[in-house]
Structures are given as C-alpha cells and as structure tokens.
Short mmCIF file of C-alpha atoms in Angstrom, two decimals:
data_model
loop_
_atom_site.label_atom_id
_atom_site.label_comp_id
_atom_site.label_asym_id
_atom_site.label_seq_id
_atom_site.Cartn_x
_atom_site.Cartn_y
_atom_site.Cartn_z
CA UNK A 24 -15.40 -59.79 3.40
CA UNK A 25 -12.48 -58.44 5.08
CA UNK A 26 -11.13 -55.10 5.19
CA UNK A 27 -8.53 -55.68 2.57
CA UNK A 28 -10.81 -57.33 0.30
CA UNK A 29 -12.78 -54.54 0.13
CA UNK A 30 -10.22 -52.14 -0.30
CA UNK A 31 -9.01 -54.05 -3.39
CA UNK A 32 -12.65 -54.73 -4.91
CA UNK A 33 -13.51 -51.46 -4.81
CA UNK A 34 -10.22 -49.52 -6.20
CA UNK A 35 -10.91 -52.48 -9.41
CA UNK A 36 -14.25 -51.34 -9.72
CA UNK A 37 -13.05 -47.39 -9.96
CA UNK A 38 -10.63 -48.57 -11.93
CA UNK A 39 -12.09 -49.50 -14.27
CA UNK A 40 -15.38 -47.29 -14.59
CA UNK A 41 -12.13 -44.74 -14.72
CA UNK A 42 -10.35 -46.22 -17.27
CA UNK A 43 -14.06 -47.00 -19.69
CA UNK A 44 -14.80 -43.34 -19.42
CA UNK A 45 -11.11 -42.05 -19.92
CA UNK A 46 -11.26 -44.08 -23.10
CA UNK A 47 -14.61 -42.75 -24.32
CA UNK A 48 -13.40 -38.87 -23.27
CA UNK A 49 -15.61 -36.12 -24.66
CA UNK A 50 -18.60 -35.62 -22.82
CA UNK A 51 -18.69 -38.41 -20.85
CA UNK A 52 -15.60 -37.80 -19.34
CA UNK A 53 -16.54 -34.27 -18.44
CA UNK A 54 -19.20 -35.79 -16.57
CA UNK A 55 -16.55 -37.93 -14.52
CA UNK A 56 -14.52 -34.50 -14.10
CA UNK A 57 -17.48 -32.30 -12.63
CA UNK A 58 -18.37 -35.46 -10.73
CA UNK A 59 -14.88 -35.30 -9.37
CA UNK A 60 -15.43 -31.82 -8.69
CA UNK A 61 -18.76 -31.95 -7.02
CA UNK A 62 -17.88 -34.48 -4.50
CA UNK A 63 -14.25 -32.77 -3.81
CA UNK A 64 -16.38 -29.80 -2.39
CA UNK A 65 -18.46 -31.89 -0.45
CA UNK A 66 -15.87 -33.52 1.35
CA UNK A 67 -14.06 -30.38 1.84
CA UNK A 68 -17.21 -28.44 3.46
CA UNK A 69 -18.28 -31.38 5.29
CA UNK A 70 -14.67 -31.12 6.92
CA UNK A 71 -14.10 -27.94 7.12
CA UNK A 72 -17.83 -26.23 8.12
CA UNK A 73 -18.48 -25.72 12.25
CA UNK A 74 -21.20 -27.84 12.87
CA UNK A 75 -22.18 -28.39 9.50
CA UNK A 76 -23.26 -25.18 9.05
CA UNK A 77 -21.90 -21.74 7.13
CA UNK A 78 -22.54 -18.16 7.13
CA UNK A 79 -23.08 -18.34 3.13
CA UNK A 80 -26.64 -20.49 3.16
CA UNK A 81 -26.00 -22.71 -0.39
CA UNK A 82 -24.50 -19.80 -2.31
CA UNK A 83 -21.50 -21.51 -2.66
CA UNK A 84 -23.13 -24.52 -3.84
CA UNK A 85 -25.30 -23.00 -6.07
CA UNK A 86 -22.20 -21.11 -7.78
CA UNK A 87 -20.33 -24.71 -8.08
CA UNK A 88 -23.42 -25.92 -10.20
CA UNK A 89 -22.47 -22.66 -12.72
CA UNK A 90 -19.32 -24.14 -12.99
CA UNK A 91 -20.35 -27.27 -13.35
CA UNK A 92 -22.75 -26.64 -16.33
CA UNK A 93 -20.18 -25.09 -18.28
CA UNK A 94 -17.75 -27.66 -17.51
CA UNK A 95 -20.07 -30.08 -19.11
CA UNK A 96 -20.98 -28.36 -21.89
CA UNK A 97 -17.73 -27.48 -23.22
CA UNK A 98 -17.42 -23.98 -22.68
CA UNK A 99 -13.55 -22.99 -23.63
CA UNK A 100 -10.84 -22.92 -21.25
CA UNK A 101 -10.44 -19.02 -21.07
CA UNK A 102 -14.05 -18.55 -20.23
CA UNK A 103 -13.96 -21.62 -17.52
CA UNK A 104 -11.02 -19.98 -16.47
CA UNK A 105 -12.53 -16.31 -15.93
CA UNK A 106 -15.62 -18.09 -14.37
CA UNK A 107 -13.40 -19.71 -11.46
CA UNK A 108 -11.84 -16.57 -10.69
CA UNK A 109 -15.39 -15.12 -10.79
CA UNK A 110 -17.09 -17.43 -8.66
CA UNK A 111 -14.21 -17.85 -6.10
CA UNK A 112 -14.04 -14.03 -5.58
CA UNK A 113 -17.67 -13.75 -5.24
CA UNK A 114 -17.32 -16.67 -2.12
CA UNK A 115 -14.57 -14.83 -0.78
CA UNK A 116 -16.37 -11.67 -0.32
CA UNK A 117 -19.71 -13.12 0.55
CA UNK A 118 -17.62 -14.79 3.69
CA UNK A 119 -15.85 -11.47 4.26
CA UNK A 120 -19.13 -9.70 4.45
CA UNK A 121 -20.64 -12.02 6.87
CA UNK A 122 -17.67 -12.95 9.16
CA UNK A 123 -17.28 -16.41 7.98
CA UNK A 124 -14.51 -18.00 7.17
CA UNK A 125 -12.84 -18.49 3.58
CA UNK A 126 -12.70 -22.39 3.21
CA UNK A 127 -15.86 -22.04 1.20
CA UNK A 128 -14.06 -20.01 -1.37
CA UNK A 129 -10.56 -21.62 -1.52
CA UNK A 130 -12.41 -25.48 -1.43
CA UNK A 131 -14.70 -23.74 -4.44
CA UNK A 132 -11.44 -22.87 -6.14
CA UNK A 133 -9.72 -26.55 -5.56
CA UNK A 134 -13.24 -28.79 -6.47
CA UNK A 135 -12.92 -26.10 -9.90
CA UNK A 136 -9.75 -26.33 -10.52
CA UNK A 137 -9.19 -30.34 -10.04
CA UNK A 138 -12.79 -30.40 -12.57
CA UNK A 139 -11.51 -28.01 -15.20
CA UNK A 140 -7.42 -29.66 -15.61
CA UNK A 141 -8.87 -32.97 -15.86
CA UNK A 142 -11.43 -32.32 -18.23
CA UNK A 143 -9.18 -30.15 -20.76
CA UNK A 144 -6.53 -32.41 -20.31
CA UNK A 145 -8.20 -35.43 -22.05
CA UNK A 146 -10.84 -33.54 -24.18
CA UNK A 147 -11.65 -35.64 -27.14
CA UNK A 148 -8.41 -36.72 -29.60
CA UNK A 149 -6.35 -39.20 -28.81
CA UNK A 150 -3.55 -36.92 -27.19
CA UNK A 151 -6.08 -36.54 -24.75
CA UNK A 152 -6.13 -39.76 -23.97
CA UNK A 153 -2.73 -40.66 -23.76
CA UNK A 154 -2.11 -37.84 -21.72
CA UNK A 155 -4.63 -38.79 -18.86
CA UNK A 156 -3.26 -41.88 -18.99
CA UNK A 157 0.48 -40.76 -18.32
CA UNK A 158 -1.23 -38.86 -15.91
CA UNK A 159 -2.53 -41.93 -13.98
CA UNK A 160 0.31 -43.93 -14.47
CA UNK A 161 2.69 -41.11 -12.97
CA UNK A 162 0.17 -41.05 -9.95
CA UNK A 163 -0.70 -44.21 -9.58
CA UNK A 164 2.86 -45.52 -9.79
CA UNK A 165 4.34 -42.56 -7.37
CA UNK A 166 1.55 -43.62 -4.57
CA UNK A 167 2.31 -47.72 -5.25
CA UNK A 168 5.98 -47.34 -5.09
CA UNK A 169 5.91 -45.03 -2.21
CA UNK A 170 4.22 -47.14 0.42
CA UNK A 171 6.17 -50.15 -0.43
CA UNK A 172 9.46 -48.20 -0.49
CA UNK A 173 8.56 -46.74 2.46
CA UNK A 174 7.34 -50.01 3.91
CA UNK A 175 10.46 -51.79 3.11
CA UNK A 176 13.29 -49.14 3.90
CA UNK A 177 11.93 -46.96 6.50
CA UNK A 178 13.85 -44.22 7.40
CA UNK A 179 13.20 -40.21 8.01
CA UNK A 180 9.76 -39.16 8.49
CA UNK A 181 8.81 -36.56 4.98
CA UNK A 182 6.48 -34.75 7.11
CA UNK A 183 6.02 -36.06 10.33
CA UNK A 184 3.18 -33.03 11.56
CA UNK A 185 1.14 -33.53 8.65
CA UNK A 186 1.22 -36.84 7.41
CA UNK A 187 3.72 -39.19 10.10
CA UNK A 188 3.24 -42.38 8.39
CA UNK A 189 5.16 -41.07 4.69
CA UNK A 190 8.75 -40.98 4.96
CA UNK A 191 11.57 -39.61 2.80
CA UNK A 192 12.43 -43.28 1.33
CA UNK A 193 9.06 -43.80 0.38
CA UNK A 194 8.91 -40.25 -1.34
CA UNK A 195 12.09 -41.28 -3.16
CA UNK A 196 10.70 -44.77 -4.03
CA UNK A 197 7.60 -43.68 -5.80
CA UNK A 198 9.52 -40.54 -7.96
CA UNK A 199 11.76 -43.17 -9.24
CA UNK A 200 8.65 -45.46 -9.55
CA UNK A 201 6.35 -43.10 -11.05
CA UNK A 202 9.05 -42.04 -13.69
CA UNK A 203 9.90 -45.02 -14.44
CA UNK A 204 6.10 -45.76 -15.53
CA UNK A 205 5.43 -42.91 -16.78
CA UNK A 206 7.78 -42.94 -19.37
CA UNK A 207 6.68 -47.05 -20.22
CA UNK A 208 3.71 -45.56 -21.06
CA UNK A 209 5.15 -42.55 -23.44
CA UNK A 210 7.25 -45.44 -25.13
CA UNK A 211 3.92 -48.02 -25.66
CA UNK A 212 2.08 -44.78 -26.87
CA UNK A 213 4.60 -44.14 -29.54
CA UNK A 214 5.52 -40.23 -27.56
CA UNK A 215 9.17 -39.07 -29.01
CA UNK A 216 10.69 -36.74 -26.47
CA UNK A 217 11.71 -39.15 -24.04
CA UNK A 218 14.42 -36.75 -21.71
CA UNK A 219 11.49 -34.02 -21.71
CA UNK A 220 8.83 -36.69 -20.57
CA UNK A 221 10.86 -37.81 -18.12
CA UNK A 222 10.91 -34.59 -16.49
CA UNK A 223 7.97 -33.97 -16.88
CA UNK A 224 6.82 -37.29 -15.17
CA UNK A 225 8.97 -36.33 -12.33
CA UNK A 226 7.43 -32.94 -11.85
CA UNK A 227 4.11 -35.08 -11.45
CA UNK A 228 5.10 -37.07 -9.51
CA UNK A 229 6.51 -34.66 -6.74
CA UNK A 230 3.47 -32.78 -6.96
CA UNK A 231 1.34 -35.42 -6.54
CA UNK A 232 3.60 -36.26 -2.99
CA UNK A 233 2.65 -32.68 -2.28
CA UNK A 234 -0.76 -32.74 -2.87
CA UNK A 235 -1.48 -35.36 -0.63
CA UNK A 236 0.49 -33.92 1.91
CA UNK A 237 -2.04 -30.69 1.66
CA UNK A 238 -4.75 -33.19 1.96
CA UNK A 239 -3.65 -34.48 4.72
CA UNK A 240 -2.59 -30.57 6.24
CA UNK A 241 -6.42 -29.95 5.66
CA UNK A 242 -7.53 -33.45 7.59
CA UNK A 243 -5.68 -32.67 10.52
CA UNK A 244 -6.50 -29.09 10.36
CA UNK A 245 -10.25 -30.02 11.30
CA UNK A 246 -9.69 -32.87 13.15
CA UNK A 247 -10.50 -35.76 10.73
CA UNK A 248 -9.03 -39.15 9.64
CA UNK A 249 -10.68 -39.58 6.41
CA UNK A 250 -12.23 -36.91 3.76
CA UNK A 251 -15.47 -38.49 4.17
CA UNK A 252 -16.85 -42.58 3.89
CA UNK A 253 -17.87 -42.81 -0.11
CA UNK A 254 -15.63 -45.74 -0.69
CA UNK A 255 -15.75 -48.74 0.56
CA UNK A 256 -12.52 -49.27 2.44
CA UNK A 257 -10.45 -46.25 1.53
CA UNK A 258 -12.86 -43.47 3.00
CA UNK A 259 -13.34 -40.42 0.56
CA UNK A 260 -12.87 -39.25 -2.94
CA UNK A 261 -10.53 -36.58 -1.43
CA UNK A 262 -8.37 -39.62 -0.28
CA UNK A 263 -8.28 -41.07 -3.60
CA UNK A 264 -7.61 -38.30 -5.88
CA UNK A 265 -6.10 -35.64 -4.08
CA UNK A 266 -2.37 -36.35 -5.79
CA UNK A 267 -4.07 -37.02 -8.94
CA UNK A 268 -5.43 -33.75 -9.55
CA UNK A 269 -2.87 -31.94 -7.80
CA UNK A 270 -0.92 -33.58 -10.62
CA UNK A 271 -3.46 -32.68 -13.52
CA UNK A 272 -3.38 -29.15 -12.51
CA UNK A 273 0.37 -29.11 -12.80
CA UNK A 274 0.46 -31.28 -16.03
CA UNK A 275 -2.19 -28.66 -17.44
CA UNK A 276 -0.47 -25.54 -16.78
CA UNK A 277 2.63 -27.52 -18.65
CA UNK A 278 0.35 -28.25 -21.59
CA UNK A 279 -1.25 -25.08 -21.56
CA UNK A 280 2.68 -23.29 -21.82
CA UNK A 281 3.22 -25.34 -24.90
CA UNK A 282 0.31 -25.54 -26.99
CA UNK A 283 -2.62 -23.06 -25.18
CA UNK A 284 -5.34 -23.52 -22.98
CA UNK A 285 -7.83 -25.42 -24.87
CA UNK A 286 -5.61 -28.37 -26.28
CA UNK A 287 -2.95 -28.66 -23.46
CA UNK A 288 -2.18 -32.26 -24.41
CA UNK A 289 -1.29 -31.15 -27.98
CA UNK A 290 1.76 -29.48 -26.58
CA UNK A 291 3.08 -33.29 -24.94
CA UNK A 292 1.62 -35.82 -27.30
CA UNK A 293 1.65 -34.46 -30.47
CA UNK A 294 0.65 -37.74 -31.86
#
C-alpha cells in the first residue's frame, strides 16, 4: 500500500469513527474529547521534554487524569473551567520550584482546553450537533481549500520561519473555502442568521490557519517534523487536530458570549 493510500484510508476511518460519535454526543463524545485531550499532551511532552524526561515526575499527568474525570462525567463548564486554571497554576509552580521549564503547564492548559471546547460545544441536543459539525466543515474545508489553492496559485510564503510550505494564496483559498462550507451546512441545517454565520465561519477559519501555524512554531521549536507517529500516514493527533480545536476554542468562547458557558451552541443554533 502506498503512502497515499494510506494517508487516505486512514483519514476515512477517523472520519468516520468522528462523525458516529459526533452523532451519538453525550457521553460518548466526551470520551472522544478527553481522548483528544490525553493524546494532545502526549505529543506535546514527548516533543517538548529533554530527553524524555522532566523535573515534575508524573504530576502533570496525574493532574490531566483530574481533568479528565470530570470532563467525562459532566461536571459544568464553570467548575471545568476553575479546575484548568487550578491545575495549570499548580504545573506552573511545581516547574518554577524545581527549575524546569513551563511546557508542562502551558501543554496541560492546551490538551484542557482543546478537551473542554469540544466537549461543551456538542453536549447532547441537537444544536450540539450541528454546531460540531459547522465546526468541522469550517476546518476541514479551510485546510482542503488551502493546499490546493496554494498548490495551484503559489505565491508569497504566509509564514515562511514557521511553516515555509503555506503561502498567502493558500490562506486566502481555504477562508473563502471554509466559508463557503460552512455556511452550506448552516443552510442544510435549517440555521437563520446567515450574515452572522458567515462571520462567524470566517473567524474559524482564520483561527484554525493560526493554530496550525502555532503547531508548527512548537515542531520547529524542538526540532521535530511530526507531533508524534499515531496515524498511519499523517504522523500525530497534534497534526490532525491542531486547527480544529484551535477553532473550537474560538467557536466556544463565541457561544459562551451569547448563550453562557454550559450551552454555547444554544447561542448559534437555536434550533
């Protein structure tokens, strides 16, 4: 099997499982979110610890697993919210103490953060749901239209320190494109507020651009191609999903401004 082939089988197969457990949300969806989580802090220590090793033995694991359980179990946002903050400042002065460095702390704070929007964001109704999927097919669209955009046209580099192969036309390319689906998919799901959307969908999509391009600030940073070698083909989860929950985060915070923390969807698709 090829390298392409593989690269293709295995984004259908995480497709998908993705797209089964979006559509069952609840609980099993939470699992898929702390999953996220859990393996976005592996990546990120594996990259970013000397050696392998850290000053903080597995206190900073052991604190992710707190989060984790009360991502699970549903506790509400405020309290998920407080418990972040909690846990992240108790890494941060664990590494002070010790003379070791704060990636610990600010990876805790990204794996908990990409974990939390994700799993509030779909919850259980079906405004949930629709607004995961707007979600995806913002991101999804943005990253599609941008390589072949940027494939076809050329141009400028975006950011040629950080990330030399994305250019400005490509960046361009998948806005337009991720707009574009995003608000196909508000139409199919019956959403009224079309102009807002649309804004919205751009927003998402230029964060998602940017949250790759921190990825990719934080590969080169420690000297690494990929995140890590979970996937068949693409190399790590971080690869995968690091515009996507750049993008939920953002798309939270914009839910969370219109109808509260705990039912941020509410405030988009009031359907």
């Amino acid at each position: 099997m090829s390298n392409l082939q593989l690269r293709v089988l295995s984004a259908v197969v995480l497709a998908i499982a993705t797209l089964g457990l979006t559509w069952f949300g609840g609980l099993p969806f939470r699992l898929l979110s702390a999953a996220i989580s859990a393996v976005i802090f592996y990546e990120w220590t594996r990259m970013s610890r000397p050696s392998g090793t850290t000053g903080l033995g597995f206190l900073p694991e052991a604190l992710l697993l707190v989060f984790l359980g009360a991502l699970i179990t549903g506790l509400p946002a405020l309290w998920l919210l407080l418990l972040i903050a909690a846990l992240v400042a108790a890494t941060a002065i664990a590494a002070q103490l010790r003379g070791a460095g704060q990636w610990d702390a600010s990876g805790l704070a990204y794996a908990a953060v990409s974990g939390l929007s994700l799993a509030l964001l779909r919850d259980g109704d079906h405004s949930g749901l629709v607004a995961i999927l707007f979600l995806f097919a913002v991101v999804w669209a943005t990253d599609i239209f941008a390589y072949f955009v940027g494939r076809a046209v050329g141009g400028p580099r975006l950011a040629p320190s950080i990330s030399p192969g994305k250019t400005r036309s490509g960046a361009l390319g998948g806005a337009v494109g991720g707009v574009v689906a995003g608000l196909i998919l508000a139409v199919a799901a019956g959403a009224g507020n079309l102009p807002m959307l649309g804004l919205v969908a751009l927003a998402l999509s230029i964060v998602s651009q940017a949250g790759d391009l921190l990825e990719s600030w934080v590969k080169r940073r420690h000297g690494r191609k990929d995140s890590g070698a979970l996937i068949p083909g693409h190399g790590g989860v971080m690869d995968r999903v690091d515009g996507l929950v750049a993008a939920a985060f953002a798309l939270y915070v914009i839910g969370w401004i219109s109808a509260g923390a705990d039912q941020p969807a509410q405030g988009l698709f009031p359907i």
